[in-house]
PDB file of C-alpha atoms in Angstrom:
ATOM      1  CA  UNK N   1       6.843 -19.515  10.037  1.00  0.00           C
ATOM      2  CA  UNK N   2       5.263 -16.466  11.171  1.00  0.00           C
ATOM      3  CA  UNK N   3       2.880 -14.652   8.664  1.00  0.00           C
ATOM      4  CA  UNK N   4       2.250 -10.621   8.892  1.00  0.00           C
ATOM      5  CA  UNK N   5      -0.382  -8.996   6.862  1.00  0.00           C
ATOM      6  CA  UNK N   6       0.350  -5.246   6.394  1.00  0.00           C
ATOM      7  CA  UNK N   7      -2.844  -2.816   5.960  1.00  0.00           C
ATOM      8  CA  UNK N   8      -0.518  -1.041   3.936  1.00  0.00           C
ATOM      9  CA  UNK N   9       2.701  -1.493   2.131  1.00  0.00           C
ATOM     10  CA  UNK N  10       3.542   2.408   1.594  1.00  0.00           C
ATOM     11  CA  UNK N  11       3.051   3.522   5.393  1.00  0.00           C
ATOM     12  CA  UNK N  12       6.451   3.561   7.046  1.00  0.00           C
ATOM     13  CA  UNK N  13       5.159   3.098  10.161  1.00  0.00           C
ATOM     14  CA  UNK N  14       4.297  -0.562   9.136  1.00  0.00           C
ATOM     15  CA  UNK N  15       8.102  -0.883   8.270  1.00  0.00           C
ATOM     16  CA  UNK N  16       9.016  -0.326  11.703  1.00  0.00           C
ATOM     17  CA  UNK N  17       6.981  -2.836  13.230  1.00  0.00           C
ATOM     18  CA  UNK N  18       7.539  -5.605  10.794  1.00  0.00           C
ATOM     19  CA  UNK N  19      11.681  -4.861  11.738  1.00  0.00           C
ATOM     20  CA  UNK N  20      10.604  -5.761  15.230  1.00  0.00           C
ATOM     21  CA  UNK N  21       8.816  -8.865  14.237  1.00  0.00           C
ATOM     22  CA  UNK N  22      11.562  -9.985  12.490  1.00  0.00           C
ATOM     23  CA  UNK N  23      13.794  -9.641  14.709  1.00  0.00           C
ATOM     24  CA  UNK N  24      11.429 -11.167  17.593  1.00  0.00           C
ATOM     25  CA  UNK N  25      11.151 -14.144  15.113  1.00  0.00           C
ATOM     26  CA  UNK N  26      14.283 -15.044  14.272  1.00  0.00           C
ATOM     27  CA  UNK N  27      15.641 -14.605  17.673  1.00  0.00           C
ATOM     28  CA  UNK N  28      12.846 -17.019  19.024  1.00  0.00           C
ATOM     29  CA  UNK N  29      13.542 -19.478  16.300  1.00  0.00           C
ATOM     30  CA  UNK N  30      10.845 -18.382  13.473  1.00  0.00           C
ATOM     31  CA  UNK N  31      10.790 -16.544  10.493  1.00  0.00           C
ATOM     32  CA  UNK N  32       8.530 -14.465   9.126  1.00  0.00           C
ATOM     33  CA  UNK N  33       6.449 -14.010   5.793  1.00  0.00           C
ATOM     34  CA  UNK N  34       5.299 -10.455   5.014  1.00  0.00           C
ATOM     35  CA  UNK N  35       1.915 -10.119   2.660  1.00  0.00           C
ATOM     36  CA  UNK N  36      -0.001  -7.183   2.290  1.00  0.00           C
ATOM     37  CA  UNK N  37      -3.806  -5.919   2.000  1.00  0.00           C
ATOM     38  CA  UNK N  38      -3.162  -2.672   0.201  1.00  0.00           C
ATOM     39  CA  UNK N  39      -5.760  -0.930   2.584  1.00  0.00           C
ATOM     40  CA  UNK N  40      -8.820  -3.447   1.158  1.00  0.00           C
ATOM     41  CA  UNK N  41     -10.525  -5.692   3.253  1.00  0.00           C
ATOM     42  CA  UNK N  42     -11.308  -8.333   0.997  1.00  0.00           C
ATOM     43  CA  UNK N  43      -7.683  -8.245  -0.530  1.00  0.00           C
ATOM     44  CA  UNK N  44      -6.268  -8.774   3.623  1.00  0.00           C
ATOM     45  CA  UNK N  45      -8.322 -11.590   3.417  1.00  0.00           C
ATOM     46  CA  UNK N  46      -6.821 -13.216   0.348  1.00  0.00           C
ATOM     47  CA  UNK N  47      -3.719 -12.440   1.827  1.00  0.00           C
ATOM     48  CA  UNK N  48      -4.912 -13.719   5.066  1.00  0.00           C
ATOM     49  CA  UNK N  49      -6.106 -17.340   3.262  1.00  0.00           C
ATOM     50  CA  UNK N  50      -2.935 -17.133   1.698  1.00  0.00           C
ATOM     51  CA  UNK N  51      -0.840 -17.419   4.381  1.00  0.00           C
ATOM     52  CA  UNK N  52      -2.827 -20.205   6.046  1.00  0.00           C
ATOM     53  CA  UNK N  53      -2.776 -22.209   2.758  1.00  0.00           C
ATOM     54  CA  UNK N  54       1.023 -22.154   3.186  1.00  0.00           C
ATOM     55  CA  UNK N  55       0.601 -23.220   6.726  1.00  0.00           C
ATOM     56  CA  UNK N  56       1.707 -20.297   8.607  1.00  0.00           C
ATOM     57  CA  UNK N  57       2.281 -21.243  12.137  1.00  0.00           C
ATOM     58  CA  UNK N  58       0.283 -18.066  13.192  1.00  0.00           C
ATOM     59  CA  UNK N  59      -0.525 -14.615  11.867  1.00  0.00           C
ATOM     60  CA  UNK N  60       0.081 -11.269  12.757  1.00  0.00           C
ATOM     61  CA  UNK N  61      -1.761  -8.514  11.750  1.00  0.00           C
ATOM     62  CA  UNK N  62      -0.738  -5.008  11.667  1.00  0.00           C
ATOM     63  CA  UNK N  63      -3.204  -2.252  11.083  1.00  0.00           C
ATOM     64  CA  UNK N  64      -5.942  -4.799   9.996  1.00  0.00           C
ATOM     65  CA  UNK N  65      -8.950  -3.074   7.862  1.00  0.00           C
ATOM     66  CA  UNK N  66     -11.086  -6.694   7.831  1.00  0.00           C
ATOM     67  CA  UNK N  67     -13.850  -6.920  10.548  1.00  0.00           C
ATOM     68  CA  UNK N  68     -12.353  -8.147  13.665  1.00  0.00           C
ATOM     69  CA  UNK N  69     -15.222 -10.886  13.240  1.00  0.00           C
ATOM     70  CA  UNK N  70     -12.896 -12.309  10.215  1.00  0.00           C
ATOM     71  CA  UNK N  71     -10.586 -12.200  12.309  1.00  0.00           C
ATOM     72  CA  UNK N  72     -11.391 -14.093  15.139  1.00  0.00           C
ATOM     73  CA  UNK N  73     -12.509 -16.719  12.934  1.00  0.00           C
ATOM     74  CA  UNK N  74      -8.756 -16.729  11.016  1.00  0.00           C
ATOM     75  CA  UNK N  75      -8.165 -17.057  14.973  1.00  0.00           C
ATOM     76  CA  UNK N  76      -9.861 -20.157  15.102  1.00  0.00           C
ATOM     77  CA  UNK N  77      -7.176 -21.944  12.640  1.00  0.00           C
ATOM     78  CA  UNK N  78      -4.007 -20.408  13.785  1.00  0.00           C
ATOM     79  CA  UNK N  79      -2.949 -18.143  17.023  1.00  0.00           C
ATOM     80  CA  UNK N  80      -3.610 -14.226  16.038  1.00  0.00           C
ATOM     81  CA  UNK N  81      -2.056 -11.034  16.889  1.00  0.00           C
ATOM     82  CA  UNK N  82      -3.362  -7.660  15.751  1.00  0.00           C
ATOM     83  CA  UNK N  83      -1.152  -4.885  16.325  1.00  0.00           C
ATOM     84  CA  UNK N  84      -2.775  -1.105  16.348  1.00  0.00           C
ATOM     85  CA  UNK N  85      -5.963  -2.320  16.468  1.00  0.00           C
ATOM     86  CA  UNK N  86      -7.947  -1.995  20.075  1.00  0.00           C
ATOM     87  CA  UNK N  87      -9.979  -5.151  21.053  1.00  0.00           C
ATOM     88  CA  UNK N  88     -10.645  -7.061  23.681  1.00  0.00           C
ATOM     89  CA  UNK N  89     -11.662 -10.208  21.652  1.00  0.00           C
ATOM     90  CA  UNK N  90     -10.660 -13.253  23.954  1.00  0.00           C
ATOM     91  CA  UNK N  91      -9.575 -15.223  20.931  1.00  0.00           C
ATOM     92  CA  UNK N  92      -6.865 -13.566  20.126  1.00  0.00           C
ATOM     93  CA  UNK N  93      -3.827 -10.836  20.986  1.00  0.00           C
ATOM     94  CA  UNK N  94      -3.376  -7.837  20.391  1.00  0.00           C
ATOM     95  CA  UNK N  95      -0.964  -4.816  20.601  1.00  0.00           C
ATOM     96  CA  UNK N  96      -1.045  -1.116  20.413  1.00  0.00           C
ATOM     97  CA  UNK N  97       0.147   2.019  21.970  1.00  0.00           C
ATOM     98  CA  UNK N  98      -2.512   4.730  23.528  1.00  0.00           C
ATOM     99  CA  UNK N  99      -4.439   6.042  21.147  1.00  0.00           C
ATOM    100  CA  UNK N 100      -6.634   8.094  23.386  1.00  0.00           C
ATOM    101  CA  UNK N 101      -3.862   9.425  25.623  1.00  0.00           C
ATOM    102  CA  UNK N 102      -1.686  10.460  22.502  1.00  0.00           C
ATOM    103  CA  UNK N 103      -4.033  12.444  20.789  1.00  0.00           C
ATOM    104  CA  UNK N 104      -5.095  13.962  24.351  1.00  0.00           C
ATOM    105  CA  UNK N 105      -1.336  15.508  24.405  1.00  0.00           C
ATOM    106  CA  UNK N 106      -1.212  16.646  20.904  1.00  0.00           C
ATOM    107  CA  UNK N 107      -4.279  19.243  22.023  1.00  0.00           C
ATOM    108  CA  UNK N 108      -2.617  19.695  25.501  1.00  0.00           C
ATOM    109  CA  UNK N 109       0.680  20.905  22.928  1.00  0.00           C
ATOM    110  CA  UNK N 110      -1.695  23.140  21.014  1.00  0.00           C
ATOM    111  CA  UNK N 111      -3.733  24.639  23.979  1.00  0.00           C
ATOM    112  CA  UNK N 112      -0.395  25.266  25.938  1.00  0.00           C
ATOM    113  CA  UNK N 113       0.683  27.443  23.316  1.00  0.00           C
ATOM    114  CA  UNK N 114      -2.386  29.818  22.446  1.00  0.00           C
ATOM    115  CA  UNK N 115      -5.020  27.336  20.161  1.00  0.00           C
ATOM    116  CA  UNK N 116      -8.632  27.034  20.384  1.00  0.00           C
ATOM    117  CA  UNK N 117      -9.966  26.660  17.324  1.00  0.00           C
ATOM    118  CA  UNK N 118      -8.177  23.354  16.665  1.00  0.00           C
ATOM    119  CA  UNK N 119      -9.080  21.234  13.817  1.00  0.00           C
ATOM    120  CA  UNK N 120      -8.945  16.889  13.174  1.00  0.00           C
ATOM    121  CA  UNK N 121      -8.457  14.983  10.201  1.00  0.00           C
ATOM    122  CA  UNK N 122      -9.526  11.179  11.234  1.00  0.00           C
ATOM    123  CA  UNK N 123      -9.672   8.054   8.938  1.00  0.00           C
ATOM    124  CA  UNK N 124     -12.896   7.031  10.218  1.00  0.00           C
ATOM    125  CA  UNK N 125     -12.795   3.745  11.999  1.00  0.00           C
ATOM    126  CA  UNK N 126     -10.122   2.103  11.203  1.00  0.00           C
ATOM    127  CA  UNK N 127      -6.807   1.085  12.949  1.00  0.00           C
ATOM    128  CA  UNK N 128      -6.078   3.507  15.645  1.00  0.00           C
ATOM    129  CA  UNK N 129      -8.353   6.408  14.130  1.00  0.00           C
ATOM    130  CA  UNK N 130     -11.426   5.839  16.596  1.00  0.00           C
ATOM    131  CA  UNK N 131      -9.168   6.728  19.661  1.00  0.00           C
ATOM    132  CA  UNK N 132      -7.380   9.144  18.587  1.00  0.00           C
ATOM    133  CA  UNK N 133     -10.798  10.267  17.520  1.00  0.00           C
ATOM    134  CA  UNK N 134     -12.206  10.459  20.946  1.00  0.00           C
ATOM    135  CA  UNK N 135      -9.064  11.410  22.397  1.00  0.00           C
ATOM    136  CA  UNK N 136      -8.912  15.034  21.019  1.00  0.00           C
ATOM    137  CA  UNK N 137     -12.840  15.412  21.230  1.00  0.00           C
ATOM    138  CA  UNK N 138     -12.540  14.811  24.920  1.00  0.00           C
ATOM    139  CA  UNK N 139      -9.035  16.757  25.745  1.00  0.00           C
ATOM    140  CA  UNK N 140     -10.548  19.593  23.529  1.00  0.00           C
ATOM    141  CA  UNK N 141     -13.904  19.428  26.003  1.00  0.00           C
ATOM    142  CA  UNK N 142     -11.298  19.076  28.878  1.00  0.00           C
ATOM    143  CA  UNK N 143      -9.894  22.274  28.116  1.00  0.00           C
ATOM    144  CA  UNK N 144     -13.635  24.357  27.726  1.00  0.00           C
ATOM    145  CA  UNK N 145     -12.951  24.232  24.045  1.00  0.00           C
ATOM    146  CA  UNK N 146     -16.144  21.742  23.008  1.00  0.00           C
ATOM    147  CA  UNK N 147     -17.515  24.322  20.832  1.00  0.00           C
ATOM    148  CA  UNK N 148     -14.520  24.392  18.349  1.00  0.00           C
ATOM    149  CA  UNK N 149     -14.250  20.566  18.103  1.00  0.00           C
ATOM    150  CA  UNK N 150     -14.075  19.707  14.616  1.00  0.00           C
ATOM    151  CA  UNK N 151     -13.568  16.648  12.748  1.00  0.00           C
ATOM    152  CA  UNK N 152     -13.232  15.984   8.860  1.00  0.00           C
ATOM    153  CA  UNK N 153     -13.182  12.688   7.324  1.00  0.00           C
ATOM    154  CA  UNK N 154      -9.778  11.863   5.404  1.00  0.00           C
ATOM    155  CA  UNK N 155      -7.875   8.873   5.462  1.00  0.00           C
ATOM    156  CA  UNK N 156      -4.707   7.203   6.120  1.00  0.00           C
ATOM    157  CA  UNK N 157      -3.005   8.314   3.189  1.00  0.00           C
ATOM    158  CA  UNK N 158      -2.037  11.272   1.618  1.00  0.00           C
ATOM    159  CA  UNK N 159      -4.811  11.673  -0.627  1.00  0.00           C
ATOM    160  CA  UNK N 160      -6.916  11.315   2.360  1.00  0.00           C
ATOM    161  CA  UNK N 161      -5.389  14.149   4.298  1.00  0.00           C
ATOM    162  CA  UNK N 162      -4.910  16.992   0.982  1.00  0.00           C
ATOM    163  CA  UNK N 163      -8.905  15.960  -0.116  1.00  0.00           C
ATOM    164  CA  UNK N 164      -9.497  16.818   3.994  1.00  0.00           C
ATOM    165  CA  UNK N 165      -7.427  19.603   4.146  1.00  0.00           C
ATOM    166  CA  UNK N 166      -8.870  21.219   1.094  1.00  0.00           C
ATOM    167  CA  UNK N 167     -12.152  21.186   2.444  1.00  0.00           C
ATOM    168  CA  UNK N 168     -10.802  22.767   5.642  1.00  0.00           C
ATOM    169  CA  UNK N 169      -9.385  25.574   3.611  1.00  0.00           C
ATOM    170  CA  UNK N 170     -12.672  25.899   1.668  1.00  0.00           C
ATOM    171  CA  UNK N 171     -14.895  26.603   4.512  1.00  0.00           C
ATOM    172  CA  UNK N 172     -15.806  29.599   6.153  1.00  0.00           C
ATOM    173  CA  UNK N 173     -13.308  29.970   9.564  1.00  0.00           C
ATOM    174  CA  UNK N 174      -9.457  28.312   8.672  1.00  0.00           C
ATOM    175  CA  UNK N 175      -8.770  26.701  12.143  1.00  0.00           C
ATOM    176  CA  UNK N 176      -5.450  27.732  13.367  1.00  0.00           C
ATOM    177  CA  UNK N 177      -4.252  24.643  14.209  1.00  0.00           C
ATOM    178  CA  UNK N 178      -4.855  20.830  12.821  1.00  0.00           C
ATOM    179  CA  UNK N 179      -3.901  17.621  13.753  1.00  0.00           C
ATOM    180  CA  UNK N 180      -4.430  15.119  11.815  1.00  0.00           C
ATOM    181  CA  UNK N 181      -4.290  11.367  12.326  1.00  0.00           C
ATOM    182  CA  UNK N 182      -1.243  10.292  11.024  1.00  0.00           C
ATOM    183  CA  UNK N 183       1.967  10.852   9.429  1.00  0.00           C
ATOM    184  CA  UNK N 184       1.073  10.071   6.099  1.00  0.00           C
ATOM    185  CA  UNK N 185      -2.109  12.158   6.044  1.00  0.00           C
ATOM    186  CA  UNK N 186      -0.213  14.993   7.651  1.00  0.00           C
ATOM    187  CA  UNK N 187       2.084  14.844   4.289  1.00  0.00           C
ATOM    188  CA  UNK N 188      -0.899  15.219   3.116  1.00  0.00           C
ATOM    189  CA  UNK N 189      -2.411  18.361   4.219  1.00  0.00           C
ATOM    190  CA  UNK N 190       0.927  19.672   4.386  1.00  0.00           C
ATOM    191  CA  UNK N 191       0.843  19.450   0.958  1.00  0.00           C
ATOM    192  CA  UNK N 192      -2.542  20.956   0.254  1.00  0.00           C
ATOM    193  CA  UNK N 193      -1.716  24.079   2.950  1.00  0.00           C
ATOM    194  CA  UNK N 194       0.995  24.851   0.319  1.00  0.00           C
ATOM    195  CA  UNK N 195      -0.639  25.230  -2.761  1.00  0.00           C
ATOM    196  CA  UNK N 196      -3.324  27.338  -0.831  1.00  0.00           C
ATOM    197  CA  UNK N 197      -0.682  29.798   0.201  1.00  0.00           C
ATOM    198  CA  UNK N 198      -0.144  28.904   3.721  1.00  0.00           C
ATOM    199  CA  UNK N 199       2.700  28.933   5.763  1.00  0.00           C
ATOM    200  CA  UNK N 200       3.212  25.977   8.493  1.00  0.00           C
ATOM    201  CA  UNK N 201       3.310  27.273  11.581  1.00  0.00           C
ATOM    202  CA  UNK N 202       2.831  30.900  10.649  1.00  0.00           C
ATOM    203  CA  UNK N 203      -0.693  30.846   9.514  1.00  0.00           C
ATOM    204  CA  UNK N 204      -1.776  27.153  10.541  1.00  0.00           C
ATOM    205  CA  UNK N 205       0.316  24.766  12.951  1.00  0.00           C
ATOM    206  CA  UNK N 206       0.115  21.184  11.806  1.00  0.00           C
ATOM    207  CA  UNK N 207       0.425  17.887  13.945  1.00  0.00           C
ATOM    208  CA  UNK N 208       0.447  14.266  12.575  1.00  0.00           C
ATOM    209  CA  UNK N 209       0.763  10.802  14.165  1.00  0.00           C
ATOM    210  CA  UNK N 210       3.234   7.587  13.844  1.00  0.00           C
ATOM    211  CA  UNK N 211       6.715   9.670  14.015  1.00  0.00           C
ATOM    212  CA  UNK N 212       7.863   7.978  10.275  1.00  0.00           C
ATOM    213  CA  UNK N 213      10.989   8.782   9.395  1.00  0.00           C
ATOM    214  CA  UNK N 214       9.964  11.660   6.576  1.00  0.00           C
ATOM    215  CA  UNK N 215       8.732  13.143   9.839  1.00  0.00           C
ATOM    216  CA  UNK N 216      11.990  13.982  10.889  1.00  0.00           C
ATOM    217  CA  UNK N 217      13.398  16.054   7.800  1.00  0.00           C
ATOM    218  CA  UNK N 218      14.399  19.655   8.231  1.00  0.00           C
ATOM    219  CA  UNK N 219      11.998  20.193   5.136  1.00  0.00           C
ATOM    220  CA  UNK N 220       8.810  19.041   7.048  1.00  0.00           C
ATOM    221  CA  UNK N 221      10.387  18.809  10.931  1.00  0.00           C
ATOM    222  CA  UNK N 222       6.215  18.007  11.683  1.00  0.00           C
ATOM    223  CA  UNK N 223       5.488  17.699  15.496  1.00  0.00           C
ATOM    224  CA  UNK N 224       4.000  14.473  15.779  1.00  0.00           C
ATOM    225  CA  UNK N 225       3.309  11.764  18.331  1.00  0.00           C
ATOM    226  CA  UNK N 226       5.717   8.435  18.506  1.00  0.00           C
ATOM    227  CA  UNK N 227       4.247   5.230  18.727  1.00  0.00           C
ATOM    228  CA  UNK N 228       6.997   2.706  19.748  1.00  0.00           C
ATOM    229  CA  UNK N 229       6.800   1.028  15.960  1.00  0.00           C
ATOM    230  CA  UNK N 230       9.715  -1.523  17.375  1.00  0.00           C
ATOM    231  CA  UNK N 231       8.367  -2.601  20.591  1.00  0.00           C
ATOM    232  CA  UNK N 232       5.480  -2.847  18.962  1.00  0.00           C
ATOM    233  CA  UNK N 233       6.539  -5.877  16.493  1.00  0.00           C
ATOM    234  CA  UNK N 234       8.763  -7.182  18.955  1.00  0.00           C
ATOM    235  CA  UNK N 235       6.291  -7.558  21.723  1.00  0.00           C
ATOM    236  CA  UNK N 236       3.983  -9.022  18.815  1.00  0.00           C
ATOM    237  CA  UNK N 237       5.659 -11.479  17.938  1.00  0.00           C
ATOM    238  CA  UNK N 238       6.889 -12.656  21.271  1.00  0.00           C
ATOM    239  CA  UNK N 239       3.373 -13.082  22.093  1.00  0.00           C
ATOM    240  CA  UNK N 240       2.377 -15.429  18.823  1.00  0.00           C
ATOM    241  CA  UNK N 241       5.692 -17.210  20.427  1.00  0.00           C
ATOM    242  CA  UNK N 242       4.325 -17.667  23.242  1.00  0.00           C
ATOM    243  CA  UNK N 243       1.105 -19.387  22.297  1.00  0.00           C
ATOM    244  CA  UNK N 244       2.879 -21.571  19.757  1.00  0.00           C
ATOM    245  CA  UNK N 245       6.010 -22.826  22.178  1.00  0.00           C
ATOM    246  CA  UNK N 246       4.270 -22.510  25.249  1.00  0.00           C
ATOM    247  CA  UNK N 247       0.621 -23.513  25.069  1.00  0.00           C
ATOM    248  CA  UNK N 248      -0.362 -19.883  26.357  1.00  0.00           C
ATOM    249  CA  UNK N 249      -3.914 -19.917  25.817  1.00  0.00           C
ATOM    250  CA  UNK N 250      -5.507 -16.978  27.326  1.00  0.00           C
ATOM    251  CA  UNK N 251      -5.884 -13.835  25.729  1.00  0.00           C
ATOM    252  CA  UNK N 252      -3.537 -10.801  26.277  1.00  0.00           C
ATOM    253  CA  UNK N 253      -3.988  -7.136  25.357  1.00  0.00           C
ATOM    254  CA  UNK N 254      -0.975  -4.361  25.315  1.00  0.00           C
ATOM    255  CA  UNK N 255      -1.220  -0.992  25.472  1.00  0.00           C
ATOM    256  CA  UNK N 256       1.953   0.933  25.129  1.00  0.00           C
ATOM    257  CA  UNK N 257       2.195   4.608  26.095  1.00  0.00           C
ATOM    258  CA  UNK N 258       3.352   7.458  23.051  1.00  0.00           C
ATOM    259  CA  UNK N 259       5.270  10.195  23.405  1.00  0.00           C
ATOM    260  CA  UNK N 260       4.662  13.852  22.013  1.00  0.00           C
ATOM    261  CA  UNK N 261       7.590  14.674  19.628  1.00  0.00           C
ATOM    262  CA  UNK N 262       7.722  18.482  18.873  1.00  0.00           C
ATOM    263  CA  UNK N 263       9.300  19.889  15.896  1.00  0.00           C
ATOM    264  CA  UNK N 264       9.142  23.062  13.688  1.00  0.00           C
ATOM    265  CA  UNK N 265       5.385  22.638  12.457  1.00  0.00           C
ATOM    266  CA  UNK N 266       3.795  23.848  15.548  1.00  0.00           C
ATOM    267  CA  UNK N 267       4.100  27.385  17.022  1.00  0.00           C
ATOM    268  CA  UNK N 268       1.654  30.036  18.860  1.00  0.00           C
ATOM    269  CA  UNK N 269      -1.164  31.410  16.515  1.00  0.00           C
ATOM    270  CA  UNK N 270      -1.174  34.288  14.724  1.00  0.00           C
ATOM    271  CA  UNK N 271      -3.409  37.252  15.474  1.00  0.00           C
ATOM    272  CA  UNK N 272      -6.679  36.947  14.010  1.00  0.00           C
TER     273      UNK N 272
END
C-alpha cells in the first residue's frame, strides 16, 4: 500500500498526479491510499501519522506544506517521495518539474510581445512558489526590466489570488501584465479583474501556472505553463517502488522540464 498526502484536495493539478500514481501503483503491484492536508501543516501531519498507523508501505507527498524537517523524519519510518517540492534532502525522493525555467518563459511570452511593467502573484514559500519566485525576478532582470519587478503575496487558491489582485488594482500604476503562480490563483484574479472593470487581455494580460483543466475553457482560454501532472505521479511512484522492491537506497531528485501553453488571456499591451 502506497499512501499520498495531497496539500490540497480542490487543486486539480493534484488530481492529475495522483492518476499517475495510481496507475504507477497498480501496474507495479501496489495500491494506493489518498489522504489529504487541506493546505495545514499540522493537519498533513495527522494525515501523515495516519497513514503510517495503517502501515503504509511508503508515502508520497504531493505539494507538502509541513517542514521538510517533518518530513525527513516521516522518512525515517517509511521510504518518502515529495512531488513539487525542491530538495535535495538525502533521505528521501523527490519530484518536480522546473520551476525556475517555467516562470523564466512566462516573462520571455510577455516581453516578446510588448510588456514591461509585469506584475507576480506568489504563495510565499510553499510548494513550487519560491522558484517560480526567483524565476521571473531574474528573467525580468534578464531582460533590463529589474525596476518593474513586482511581487504581491497571495496564495494558492483563489482567495489568495482575488485578495492579491485587488491590491494590484488598488495601487497607484495597474501593471499591464500579471502572472501569477498558479492556476487556481489565476481564477482568482481573473475573477477580481472582472468586477473592477477590466478586460483580459485588452487592458491587463493574465498568466497562471499548472495547465488544470478549467484552464482550457473557451470562457477563461488562460495562457499558462504545463507541468507534466502525469509523469509526475508516475515517475513518483515508480521511485517509492523502487526503494521498496529493490533495496534502492540512495537518494534521487527529478526535475522535469514545463512547457509554455498560450491561449486567449495574453496579448500585446494597450497604449498607455
Amino acid at each position: 500500500v502506497i499512501g499520498c498526502v495531497l496539500s490540497d484536495l480542490h487543486n486539480p493539478f493534484f488530481a492529475d498526479v495522483a492518476d499517475g500514481i495510481e496507475e504507477s501503483a497498480v501496474n507495479g503491484g501496489y495500491r494506493a491510499i489518498l489522504s489529504a492536508g487541506f493546505l495545514e501543516p499540522e493537519r498533513e501531519a495527522a494525515a501523515v501519522e495516519t497513514l503510517l498507523q495503517l502501515q503504509a508501505d511508503g508515502l508520497i507527498m504531493l505539494g507538502p506544506m509541513m517542514p521538510i524537517s517533518r518530513i525527513e523524519a516521516a522518512a525515517r519510518n517509511v521510504p518518502v517521495v515529495v512531488v513539487g517540492l525542491k530538495t535535495r534532502a538525502r533521505t528521501l525522493d523527490s519530484v518536480r518539474n522546473d520551476d525556475e525555467a517555467g516562470a523564466a518563459a512566462v516573462v520571455d511570452h510577455l516581453v516578446g510581445l510588448g510588456h514591461e511593467r509585469i506584475a507576480h502573484i506568489h504563495a510565499g514559500s510553499v510548494g513550487g512558489s519560491r522558484g517560480r519566485r526567483q524565476g521571473y525576478e531574474s528573467a525580468m532582470v534578464h531582460h533590463g526590466l529589474g525596476a518593474h519587478v513586482r511581487s504581491v503575496r497571495g496564495a494558492f487558491t483563489e482567495a489568495g489570488g482575488v485578495r492579491a489582485m485587488r491590491s494590484i488594482i488598488e495601487s497607484a500604476e495597474l501593471p499591464t501584465a500579471v502572472f501569477v503562480a498558479n492556476d487556481l490563483a489565476a481564477m482568482g484574479a481573473l475573477e477580481a479583474l472582472h468586477v473592477a472593470g477590466l478586460r483580459v487581455p485588452e487592458d491587463v494580460s493574465l498568466v497562471g501556472y499548472d495547465d488544470i483543466i478549467t484552464s482550457h475553457s473557451a470562457r477563461v482560454a488562460l495562457t499558462t505553463v504545463a507541468q507534466p501532472s502525469m509523469a509526475m505521479g508516475r515517475t513518483a511512484a515508480r521511485l517509492l517502488i523502487e526503494r521498496l522492491d529493490e533495496g534502492r537506497s540512495e537518494s534521487r531528485h527529478i526535475v522535469l522540464p514545463p512547457q509554455l501553453v498560450v491561449r486567449g488571456s495574453t496579448a500585446g499591451p494597450a497604449p498607455r
